[in-house]
XYZ file of C-alpha atoms in Angstrom:
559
model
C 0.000 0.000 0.000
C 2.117 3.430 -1.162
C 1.187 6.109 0.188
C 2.614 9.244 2.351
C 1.395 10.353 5.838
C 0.569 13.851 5.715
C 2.760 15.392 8.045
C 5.698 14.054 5.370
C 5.007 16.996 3.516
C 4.750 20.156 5.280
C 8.746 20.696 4.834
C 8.626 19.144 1.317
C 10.615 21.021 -0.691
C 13.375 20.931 -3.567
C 14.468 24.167 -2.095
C 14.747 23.837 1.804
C 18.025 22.732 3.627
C 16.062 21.585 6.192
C 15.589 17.646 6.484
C 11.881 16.885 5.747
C 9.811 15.080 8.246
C 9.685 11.717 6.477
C 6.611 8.766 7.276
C 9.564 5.984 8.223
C 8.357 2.783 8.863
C 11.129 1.149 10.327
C 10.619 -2.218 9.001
C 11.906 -4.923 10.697
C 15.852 -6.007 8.536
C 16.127 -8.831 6.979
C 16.345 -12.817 9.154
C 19.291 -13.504 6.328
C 21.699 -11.679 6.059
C 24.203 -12.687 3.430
C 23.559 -16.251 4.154
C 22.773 -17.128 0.342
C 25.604 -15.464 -1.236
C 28.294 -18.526 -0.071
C 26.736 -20.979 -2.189
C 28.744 -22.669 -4.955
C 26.491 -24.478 -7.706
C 28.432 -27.961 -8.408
C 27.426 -28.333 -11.739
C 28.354 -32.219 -12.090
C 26.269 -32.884 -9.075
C 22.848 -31.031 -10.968
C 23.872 -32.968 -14.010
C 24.158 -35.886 -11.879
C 20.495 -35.546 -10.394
C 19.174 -34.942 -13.653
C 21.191 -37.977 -15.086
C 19.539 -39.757 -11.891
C 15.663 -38.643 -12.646
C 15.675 -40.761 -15.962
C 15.079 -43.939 -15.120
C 12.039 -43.860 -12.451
C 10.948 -41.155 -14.878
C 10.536 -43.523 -17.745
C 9.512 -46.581 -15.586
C 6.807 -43.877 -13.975
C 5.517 -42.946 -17.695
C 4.853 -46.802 -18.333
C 2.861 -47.272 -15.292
C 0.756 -43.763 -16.361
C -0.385 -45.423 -19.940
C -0.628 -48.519 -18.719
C -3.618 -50.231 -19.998
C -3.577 -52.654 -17.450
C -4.382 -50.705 -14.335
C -7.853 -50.079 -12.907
C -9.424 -46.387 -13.730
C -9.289 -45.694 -10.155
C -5.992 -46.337 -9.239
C -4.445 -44.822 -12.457
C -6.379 -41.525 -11.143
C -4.675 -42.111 -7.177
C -1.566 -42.482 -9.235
C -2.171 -39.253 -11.624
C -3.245 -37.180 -8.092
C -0.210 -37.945 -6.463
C 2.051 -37.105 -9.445
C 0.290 -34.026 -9.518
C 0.316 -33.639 -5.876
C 4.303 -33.926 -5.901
C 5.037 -31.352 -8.532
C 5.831 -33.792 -11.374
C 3.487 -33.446 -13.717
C 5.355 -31.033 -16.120
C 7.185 -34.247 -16.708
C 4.434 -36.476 -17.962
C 1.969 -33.867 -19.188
C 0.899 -35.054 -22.617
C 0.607 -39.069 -21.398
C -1.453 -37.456 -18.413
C -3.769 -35.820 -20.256
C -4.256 -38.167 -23.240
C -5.332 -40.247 -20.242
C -7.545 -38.383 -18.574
C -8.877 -37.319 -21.894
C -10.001 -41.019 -22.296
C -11.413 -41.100 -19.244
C -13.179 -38.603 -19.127
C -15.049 -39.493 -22.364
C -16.098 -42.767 -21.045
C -16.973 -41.259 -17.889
C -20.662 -42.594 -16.583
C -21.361 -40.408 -13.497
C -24.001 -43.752 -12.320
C -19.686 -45.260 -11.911
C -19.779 -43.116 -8.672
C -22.993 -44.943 -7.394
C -20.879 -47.517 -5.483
C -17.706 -45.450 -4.862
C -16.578 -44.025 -1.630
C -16.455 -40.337 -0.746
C -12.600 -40.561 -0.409
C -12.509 -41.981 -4.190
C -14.978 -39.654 -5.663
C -12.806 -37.059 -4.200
C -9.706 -37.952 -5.645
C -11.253 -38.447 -8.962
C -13.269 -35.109 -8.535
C -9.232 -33.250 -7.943
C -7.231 -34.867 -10.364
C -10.453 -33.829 -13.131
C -10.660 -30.671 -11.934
C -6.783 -29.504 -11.438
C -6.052 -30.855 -14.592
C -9.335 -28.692 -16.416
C -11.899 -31.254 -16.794
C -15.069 -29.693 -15.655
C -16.217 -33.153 -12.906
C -19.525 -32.248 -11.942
C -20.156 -31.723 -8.446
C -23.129 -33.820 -8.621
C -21.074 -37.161 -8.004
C -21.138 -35.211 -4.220
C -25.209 -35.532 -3.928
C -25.549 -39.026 -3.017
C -23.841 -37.578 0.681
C -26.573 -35.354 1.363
C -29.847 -36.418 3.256
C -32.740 -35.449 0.740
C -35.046 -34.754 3.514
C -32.960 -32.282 5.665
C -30.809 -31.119 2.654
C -27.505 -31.730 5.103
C -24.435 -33.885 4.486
C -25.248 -37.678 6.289
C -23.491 -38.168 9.398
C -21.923 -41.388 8.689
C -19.227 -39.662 6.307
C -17.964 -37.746 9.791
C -16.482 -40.957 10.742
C -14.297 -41.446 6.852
C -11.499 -38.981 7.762
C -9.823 -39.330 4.698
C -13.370 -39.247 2.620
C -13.938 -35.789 4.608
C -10.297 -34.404 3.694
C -11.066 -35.062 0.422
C -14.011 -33.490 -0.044
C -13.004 -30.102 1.983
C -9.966 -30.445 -0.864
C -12.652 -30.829 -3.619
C -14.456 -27.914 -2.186
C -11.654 -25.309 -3.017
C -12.226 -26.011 -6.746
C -15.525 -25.045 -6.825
C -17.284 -22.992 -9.142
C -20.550 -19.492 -8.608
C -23.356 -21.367 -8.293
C -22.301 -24.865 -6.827
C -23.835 -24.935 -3.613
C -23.261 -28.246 -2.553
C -19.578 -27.108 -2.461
C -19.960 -24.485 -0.447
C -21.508 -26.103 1.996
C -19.471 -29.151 1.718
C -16.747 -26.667 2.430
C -18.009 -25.029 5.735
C -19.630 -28.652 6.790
C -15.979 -30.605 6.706
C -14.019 -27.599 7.874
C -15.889 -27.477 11.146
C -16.287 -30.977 11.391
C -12.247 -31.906 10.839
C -11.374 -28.823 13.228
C -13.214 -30.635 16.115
C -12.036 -33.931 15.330
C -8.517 -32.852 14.449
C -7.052 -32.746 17.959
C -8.062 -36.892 18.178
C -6.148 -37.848 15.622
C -2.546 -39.465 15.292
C 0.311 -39.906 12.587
C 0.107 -39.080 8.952
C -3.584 -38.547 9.232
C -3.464 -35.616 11.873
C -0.955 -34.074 9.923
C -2.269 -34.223 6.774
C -5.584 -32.935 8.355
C -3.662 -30.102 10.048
C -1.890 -28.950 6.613
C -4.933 -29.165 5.035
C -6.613 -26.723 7.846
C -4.060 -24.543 7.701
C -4.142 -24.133 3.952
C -5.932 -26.516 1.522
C -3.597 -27.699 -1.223
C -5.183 -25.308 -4.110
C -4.281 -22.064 -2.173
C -0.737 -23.179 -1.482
C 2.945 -22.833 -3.174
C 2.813 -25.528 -5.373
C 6.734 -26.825 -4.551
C 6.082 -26.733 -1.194
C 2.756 -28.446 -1.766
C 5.289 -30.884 -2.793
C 6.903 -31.343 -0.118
C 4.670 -31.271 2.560
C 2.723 -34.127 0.652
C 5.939 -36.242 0.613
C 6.452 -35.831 4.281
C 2.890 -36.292 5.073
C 1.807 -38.613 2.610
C 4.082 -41.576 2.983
C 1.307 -44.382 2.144
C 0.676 -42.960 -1.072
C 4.532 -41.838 -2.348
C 5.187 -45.311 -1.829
C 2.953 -47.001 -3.631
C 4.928 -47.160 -6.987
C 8.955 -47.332 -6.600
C 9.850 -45.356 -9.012
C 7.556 -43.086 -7.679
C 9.184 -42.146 -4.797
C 12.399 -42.438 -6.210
C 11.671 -39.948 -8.850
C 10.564 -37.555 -5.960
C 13.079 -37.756 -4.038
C 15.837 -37.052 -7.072
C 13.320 -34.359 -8.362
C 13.477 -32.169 -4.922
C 17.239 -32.374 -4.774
C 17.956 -31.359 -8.698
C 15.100 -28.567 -8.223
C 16.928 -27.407 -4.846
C 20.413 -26.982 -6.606
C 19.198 -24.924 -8.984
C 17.209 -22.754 -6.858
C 20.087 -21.890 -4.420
C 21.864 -20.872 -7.387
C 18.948 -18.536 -8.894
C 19.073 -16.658 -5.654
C 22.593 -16.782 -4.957
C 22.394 -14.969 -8.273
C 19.797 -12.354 -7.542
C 21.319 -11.949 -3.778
C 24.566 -11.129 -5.306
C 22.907 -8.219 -8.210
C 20.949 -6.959 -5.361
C 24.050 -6.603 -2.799
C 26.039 -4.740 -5.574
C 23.431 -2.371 -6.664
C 23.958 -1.416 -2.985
C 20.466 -0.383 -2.825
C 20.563 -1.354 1.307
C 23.227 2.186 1.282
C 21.613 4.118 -0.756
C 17.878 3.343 0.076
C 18.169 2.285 3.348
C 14.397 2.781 4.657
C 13.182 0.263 2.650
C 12.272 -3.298 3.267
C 15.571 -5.832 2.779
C 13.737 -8.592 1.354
C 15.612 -10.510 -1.593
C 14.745 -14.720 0.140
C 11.330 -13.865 0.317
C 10.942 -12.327 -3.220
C 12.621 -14.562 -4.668
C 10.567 -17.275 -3.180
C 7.442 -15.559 -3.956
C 8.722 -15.170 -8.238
C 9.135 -19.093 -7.733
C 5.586 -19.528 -6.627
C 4.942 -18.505 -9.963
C 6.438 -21.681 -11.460
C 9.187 -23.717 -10.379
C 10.210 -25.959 -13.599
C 13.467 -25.863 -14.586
C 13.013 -24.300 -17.415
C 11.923 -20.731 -16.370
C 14.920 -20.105 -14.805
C 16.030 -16.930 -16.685
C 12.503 -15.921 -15.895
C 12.698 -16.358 -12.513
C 16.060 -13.940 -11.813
C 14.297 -11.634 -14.592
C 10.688 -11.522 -12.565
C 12.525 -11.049 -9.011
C 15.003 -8.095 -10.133
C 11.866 -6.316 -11.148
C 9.620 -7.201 -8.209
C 12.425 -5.925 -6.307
C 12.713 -2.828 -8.178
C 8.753 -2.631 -7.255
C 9.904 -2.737 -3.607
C 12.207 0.134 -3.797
C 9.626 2.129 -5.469
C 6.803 1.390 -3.024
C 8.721 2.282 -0.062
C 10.242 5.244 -1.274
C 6.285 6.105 -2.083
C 5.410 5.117 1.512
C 7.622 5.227 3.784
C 10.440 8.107 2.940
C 9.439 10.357 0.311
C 7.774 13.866 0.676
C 4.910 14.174 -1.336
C 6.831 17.167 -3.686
C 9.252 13.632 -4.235
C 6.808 11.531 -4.981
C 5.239 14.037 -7.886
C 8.586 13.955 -9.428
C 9.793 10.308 -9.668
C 6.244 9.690 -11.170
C 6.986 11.848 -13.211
C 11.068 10.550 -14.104
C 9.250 7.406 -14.494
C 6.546 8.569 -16.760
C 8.775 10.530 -19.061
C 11.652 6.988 -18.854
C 14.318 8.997 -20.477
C 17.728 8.779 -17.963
C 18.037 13.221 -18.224
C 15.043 12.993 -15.709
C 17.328 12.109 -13.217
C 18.870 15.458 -12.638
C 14.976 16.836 -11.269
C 15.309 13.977 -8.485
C 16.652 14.105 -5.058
C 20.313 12.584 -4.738
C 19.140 9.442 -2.399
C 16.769 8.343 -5.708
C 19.266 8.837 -8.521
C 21.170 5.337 -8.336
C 17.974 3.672 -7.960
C 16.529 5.773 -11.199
C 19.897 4.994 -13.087
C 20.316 1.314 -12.419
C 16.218 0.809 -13.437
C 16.521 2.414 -16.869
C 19.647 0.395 -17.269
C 18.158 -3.140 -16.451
C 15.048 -2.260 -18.095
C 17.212 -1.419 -21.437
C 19.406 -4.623 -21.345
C 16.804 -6.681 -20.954
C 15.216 -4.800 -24.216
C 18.171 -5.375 -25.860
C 18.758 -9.346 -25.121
C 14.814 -9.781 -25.578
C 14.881 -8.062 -28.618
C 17.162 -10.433 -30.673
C 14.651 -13.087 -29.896
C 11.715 -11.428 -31.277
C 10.212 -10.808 -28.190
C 10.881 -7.218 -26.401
C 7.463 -6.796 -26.787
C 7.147 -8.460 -22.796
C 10.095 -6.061 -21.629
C 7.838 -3.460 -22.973
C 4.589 -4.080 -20.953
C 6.251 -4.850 -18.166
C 7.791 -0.896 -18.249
C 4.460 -0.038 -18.764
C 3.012 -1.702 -16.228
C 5.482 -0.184 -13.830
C 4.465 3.369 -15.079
C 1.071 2.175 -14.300
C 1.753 1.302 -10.825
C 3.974 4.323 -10.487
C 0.860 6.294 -11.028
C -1.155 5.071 -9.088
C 0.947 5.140 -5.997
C 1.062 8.843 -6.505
C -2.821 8.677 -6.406
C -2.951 6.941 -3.192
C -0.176 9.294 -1.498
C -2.414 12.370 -2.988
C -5.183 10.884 -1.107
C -3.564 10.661 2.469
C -1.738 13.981 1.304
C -4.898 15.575 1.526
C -6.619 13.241 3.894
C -9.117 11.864 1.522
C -10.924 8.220 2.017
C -12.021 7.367 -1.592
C -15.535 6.126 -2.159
C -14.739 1.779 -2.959
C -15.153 1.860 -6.337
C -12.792 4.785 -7.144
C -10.592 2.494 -4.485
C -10.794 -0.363 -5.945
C -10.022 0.945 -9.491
C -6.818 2.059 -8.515
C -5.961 -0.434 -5.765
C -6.412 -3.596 -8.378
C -2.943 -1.255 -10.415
C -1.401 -0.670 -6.656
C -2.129 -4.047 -6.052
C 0.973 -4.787 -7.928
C -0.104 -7.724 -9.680
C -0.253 -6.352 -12.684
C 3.498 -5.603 -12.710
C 4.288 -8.667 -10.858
C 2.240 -10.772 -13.972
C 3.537 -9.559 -16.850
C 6.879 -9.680 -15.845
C 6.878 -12.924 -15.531
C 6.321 -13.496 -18.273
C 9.391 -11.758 -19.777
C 11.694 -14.717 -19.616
C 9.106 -17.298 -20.209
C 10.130 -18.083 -24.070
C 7.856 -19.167 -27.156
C 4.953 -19.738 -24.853
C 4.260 -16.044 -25.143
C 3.510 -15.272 -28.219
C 1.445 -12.126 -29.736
C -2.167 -13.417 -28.849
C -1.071 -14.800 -25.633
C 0.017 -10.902 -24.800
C -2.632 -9.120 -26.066
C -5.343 -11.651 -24.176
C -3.159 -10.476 -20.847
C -3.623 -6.891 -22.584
C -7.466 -7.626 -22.765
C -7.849 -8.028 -18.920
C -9.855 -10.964 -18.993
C -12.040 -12.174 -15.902
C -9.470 -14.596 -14.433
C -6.975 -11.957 -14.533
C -9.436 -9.868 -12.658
C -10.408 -11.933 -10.333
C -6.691 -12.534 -9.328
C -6.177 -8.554 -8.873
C -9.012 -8.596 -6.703
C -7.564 -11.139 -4.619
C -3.812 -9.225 -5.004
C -5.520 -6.264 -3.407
C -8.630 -7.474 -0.965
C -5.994 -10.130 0.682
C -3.204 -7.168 1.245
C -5.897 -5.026 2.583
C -7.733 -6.784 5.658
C -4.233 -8.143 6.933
C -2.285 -4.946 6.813
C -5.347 -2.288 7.376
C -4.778 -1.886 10.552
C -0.785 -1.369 10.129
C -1.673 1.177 7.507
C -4.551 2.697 9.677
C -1.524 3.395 12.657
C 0.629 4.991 9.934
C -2.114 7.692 9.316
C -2.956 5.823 5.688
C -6.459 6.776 4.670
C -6.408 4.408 1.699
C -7.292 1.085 2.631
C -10.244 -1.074 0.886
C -11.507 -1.756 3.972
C -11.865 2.487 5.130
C -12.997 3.093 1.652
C -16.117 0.062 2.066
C -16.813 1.402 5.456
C -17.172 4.689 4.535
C -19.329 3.977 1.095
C -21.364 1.663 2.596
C -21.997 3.175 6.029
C -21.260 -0.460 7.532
C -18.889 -1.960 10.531
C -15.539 -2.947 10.071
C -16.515 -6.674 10.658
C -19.251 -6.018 8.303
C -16.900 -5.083 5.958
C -14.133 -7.578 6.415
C -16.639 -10.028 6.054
C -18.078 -8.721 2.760
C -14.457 -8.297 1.219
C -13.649 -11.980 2.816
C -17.061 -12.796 0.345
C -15.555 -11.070 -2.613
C -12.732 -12.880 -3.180
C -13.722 -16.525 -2.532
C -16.068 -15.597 -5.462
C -12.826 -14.365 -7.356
C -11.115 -17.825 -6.514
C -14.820 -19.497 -7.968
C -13.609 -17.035 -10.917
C -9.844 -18.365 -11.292
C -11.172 -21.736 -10.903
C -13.693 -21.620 -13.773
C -10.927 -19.968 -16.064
C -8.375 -22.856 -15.642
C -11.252 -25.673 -16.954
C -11.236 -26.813 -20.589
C -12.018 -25.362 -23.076
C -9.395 -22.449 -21.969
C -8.942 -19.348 -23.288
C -4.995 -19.418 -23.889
C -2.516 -21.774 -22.165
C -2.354 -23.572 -18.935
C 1.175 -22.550 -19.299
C -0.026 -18.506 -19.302
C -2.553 -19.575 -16.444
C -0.874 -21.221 -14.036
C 1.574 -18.136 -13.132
C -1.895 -16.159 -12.498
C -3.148 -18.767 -10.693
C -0.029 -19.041 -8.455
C 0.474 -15.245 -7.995
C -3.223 -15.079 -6.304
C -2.044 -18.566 -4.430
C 0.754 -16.846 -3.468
C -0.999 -13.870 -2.125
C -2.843 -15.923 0.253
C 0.713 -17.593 1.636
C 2.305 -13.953 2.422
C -1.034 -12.551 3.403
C -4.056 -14.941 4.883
C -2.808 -15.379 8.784
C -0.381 -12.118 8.926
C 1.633 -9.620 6.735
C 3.836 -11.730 6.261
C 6.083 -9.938 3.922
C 6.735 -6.786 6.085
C 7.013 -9.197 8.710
C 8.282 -11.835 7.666
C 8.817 -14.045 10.716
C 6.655 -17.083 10.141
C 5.149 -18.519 6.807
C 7.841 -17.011 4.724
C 11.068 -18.089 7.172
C 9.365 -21.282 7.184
C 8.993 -22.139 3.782
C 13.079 -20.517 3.065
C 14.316 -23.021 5.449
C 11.940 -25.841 4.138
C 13.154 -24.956 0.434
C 17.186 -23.758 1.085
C 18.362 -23.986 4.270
C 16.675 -27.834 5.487
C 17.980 -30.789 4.089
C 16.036 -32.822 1.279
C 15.083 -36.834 1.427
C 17.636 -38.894 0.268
């Protein structure tokens, strides 16, 4: 949330030798340090792992076209593939199956099946984009009181599975939502009872169901909770096990990478109020995707997203309002003679963005492709704007009404900038029409903004609210709609589980472009709900986010 308290700018001036009162936030520094800049990629040791992954990769592909094995546990099989991160690997055998499947599918098949297998066959369908209808779930429900039967209280696993189906769901599929508040109240009484693999798979489920999490550490959580079923095939759990370890090298190498550009571009001396944060962006550019192959675009999308922190700090936490008019405007007018109207702290930062921004033109452009660098500069002039907006509003003390809010706050939101940078390094896959549909703003690209900004918002309102920020979604709902703050929590709470219902409905078959162009939207608004549903937990950064670093970099991996 940029913005600038108001007493920031009664001293503002180009002119003055007096220091400016500034709105500091004094963020908490950084838990790391320079701990990732020591590592030292072994390259025969990745080429080793990869050399290693063949083998159960191949004997894994056999047992996924197999045409042998019973529908059911070809579709356990697929789910736990899918569950584990591996399906990038066996994509086109996956869906040619599931393709078959699902054309021979006769919903009266689910007459005699269990809730736990209807569940797993209702999440591998619906992950993979085959529209499952949720009316294999009815048989559950008592047709005189309209309620889910009590006898499925006492199928743990057949109630896990259905609270995991119940994230998928799409507007109008009622029996979801209630199958979704039903099993979460009924697993949180129950959960304390349990033992082993099944309270801890209920627990990580509680905590945060599998489709709102970071899909690599998805992965591992469901290898260390989910023994039974990584070991049901050998090569299975083999492949696993060499997958995490090949995927770990490379990642402590991506952010040695970026932890090295970011320690000499010196921005911690130059723009020292500002959040030290280079782990945790990093790890949130890899929620994005994690394949091996968008590595380039994983170091391109987290030099930018850290440029986007320097920028929204300055905006909110340093700069005089008179400062923030005029880097908008340096940044509007992108030409590096703007520099000399800036104050001296701002001029590195200024220099070193036109400078990445250009090289990356220059590299994109002998592939045919600067058209990404391009919309990604645009869509930090965008966000530049709008930040000014939002510190004019405090400036002056103005709540907007929530539509003029929310107009803005979906560009402030930073998903916009965050999106379309990633796809800068991405390759082929974004092609002309695959850009201009991003350019279109279609609904599941709305729907993820809305989550971007309505998730930021009722964690860090309060924070904001201390700081003497008028613009907050929640302040600007309250004050439209004459309501209570719980009232309005609860109503933006409402507004984006029906943006998820959105995101979900975009990802089914027939799509509009790419699962490859979807799934980073998908995982950005995922993503948002790591950092953001229990705490702000990139300003303070003390629990999910330390968590998952030491889970991904610092912990060792099965062997």
């Amino acid at each position: 949330m940029a913005a600038v308290e108001a007493n920031g700018t009664l001293q503002a001036s180009t002119k003055t030798t007096a220091e400016p009162v500034r709105p500091l936030a004094n963020f908490p520094p950084s838990v790391w340090g320079d701990r990732f800049l020591s590592f030292s990629l072994d390259n025969s040791e990745l080429e080793g792992y990869a050399e290693a992954m063949q083998e159960p990769k191949e004997e894994l592909r056999r047992l996924i076209i197999d045409p042998e094995m019973d529908s059911n546990t070809k579709l356990s099989l697929i789910y736990s593939v899918h569950r584990l991160g591996l399906t990038y690997l066996f994509l086109h055998e996956i869906e040619a199956q599931l393709d078959k499947q699902f054309k021979e599918l006769n919903l009266r098949d689910y007459d005699e099946a269990d809730l736990y297998t209807i569940s797993v066959n209702f999440q591998v369908f619906r992950h993979l984009g085959y529209k499952l209808p949720c009316d294999v779930f009815n048989k559950f429900k008592d047709a005189g009181s309209g309620t889910f039967k009590e006898y499925i209280t006492t199928d743990v696993k057949g109630m896990l599975g259905l609270y995991e189906s119940s994230q998928l769901r799409l507007r109008g599929e009622s029996i979801l939502d209630e199958a979704s508040a039903f099993t979460e109240s009924r697993l949180k009484s129950m959960v304390n009872t349990l033992e082993g693999n099944l309270a801890q798979q209920v627990k990580q489920s509680l905590r945060r169901p599998f489709h709102q999490g970071m899909p690599i550490v998805e992965a591992r959580l469901y290898f260390a909770n989910y023994e039974e079923e990584c070991s049901a095939h050998g090569s299975l759990l083999k492949l696993a096990k060499i997958h995490f370890n090949y995927l770990q090298l490379q990642q402590k190498e991506e952010l040695r990478v970026v932890s090295k550009w970011w320690k000499d571009m010196r921005f911690q001396e130059t723009t020292p109020y500002i959040r030290d944060r280079v782990p945790e962006i990093y790890l949130w550019i890899l929620g994005l995707y994690f394949e091996p192959r968008y590595s380039l675009a994983r170091i391109i999308a987290t030099k930018i997203t850290l440029f986007l922190v320097v920028l929204d700090d300055t905006y909110d936490a340093y700069a005089t309002i008179e400062e923030i008019r005029l880097l908008t405007d340096a940044i509007n007018r992108w030409e590096i003679d703007a520099v000399e109207q800036l104050p001296e702290y701002i001029r590195p930062f200024f220099k070193i963005l036109l400078d990445e921004y250009a090289e990356l033109e220059k590299q994109l452009a002998k592939e045919g492709r600067a058209n990404t660098v391009i919309a990604s500069k645009q869509a930090f002039q965008d966000i530049a704007r709008g930040y000014l907006e939002e510190a004019e509003w405090t400036n002056s003390g103005y709540v907007a009404s929530f539509p003029e809010y929310m107009k803005n706050g979906l560009i402030t939101s930073a998903y916009n900038v965050i999106s379309k940078s990633a796809l800068v390094g991405m390759g082929d896959v974004v092609s002309e029409d695959a850009l201009a549909w991003y350019e279109s703003h279609p609904k599941t690209l709305q729907a993820a903004e809305l989550i971007s900004r309505l998730q930021d918002d009722v964690m860090t309102y309060q924070f904001e609210r201390e700081r003497g920020q008028s613009a907050t979604g929640v302040d600007a709902y309250i004050k439209t709609f004459g309501v209570s703050e719980k009232e309005a929590i609860d109503e933006l709470k409402n507004m984006i589980e029906n943006a998820w219902k959105d995101i979900n409905e975009g990802c089914l078959k027939p799509r509009e472009v790419s699962m490859d162009l979807l799934a980073p939207i998908l995982n950005l608004a995922r993503m948002i709900d790591v950092v953001y549903r229990y705490d702000d937990g990139f300003t303070f950064p003390g629990k999910t986010l330390k968590e998952y670093i030491t889970l991904l970099f610092v912990g060792s991996l099965p062997m």
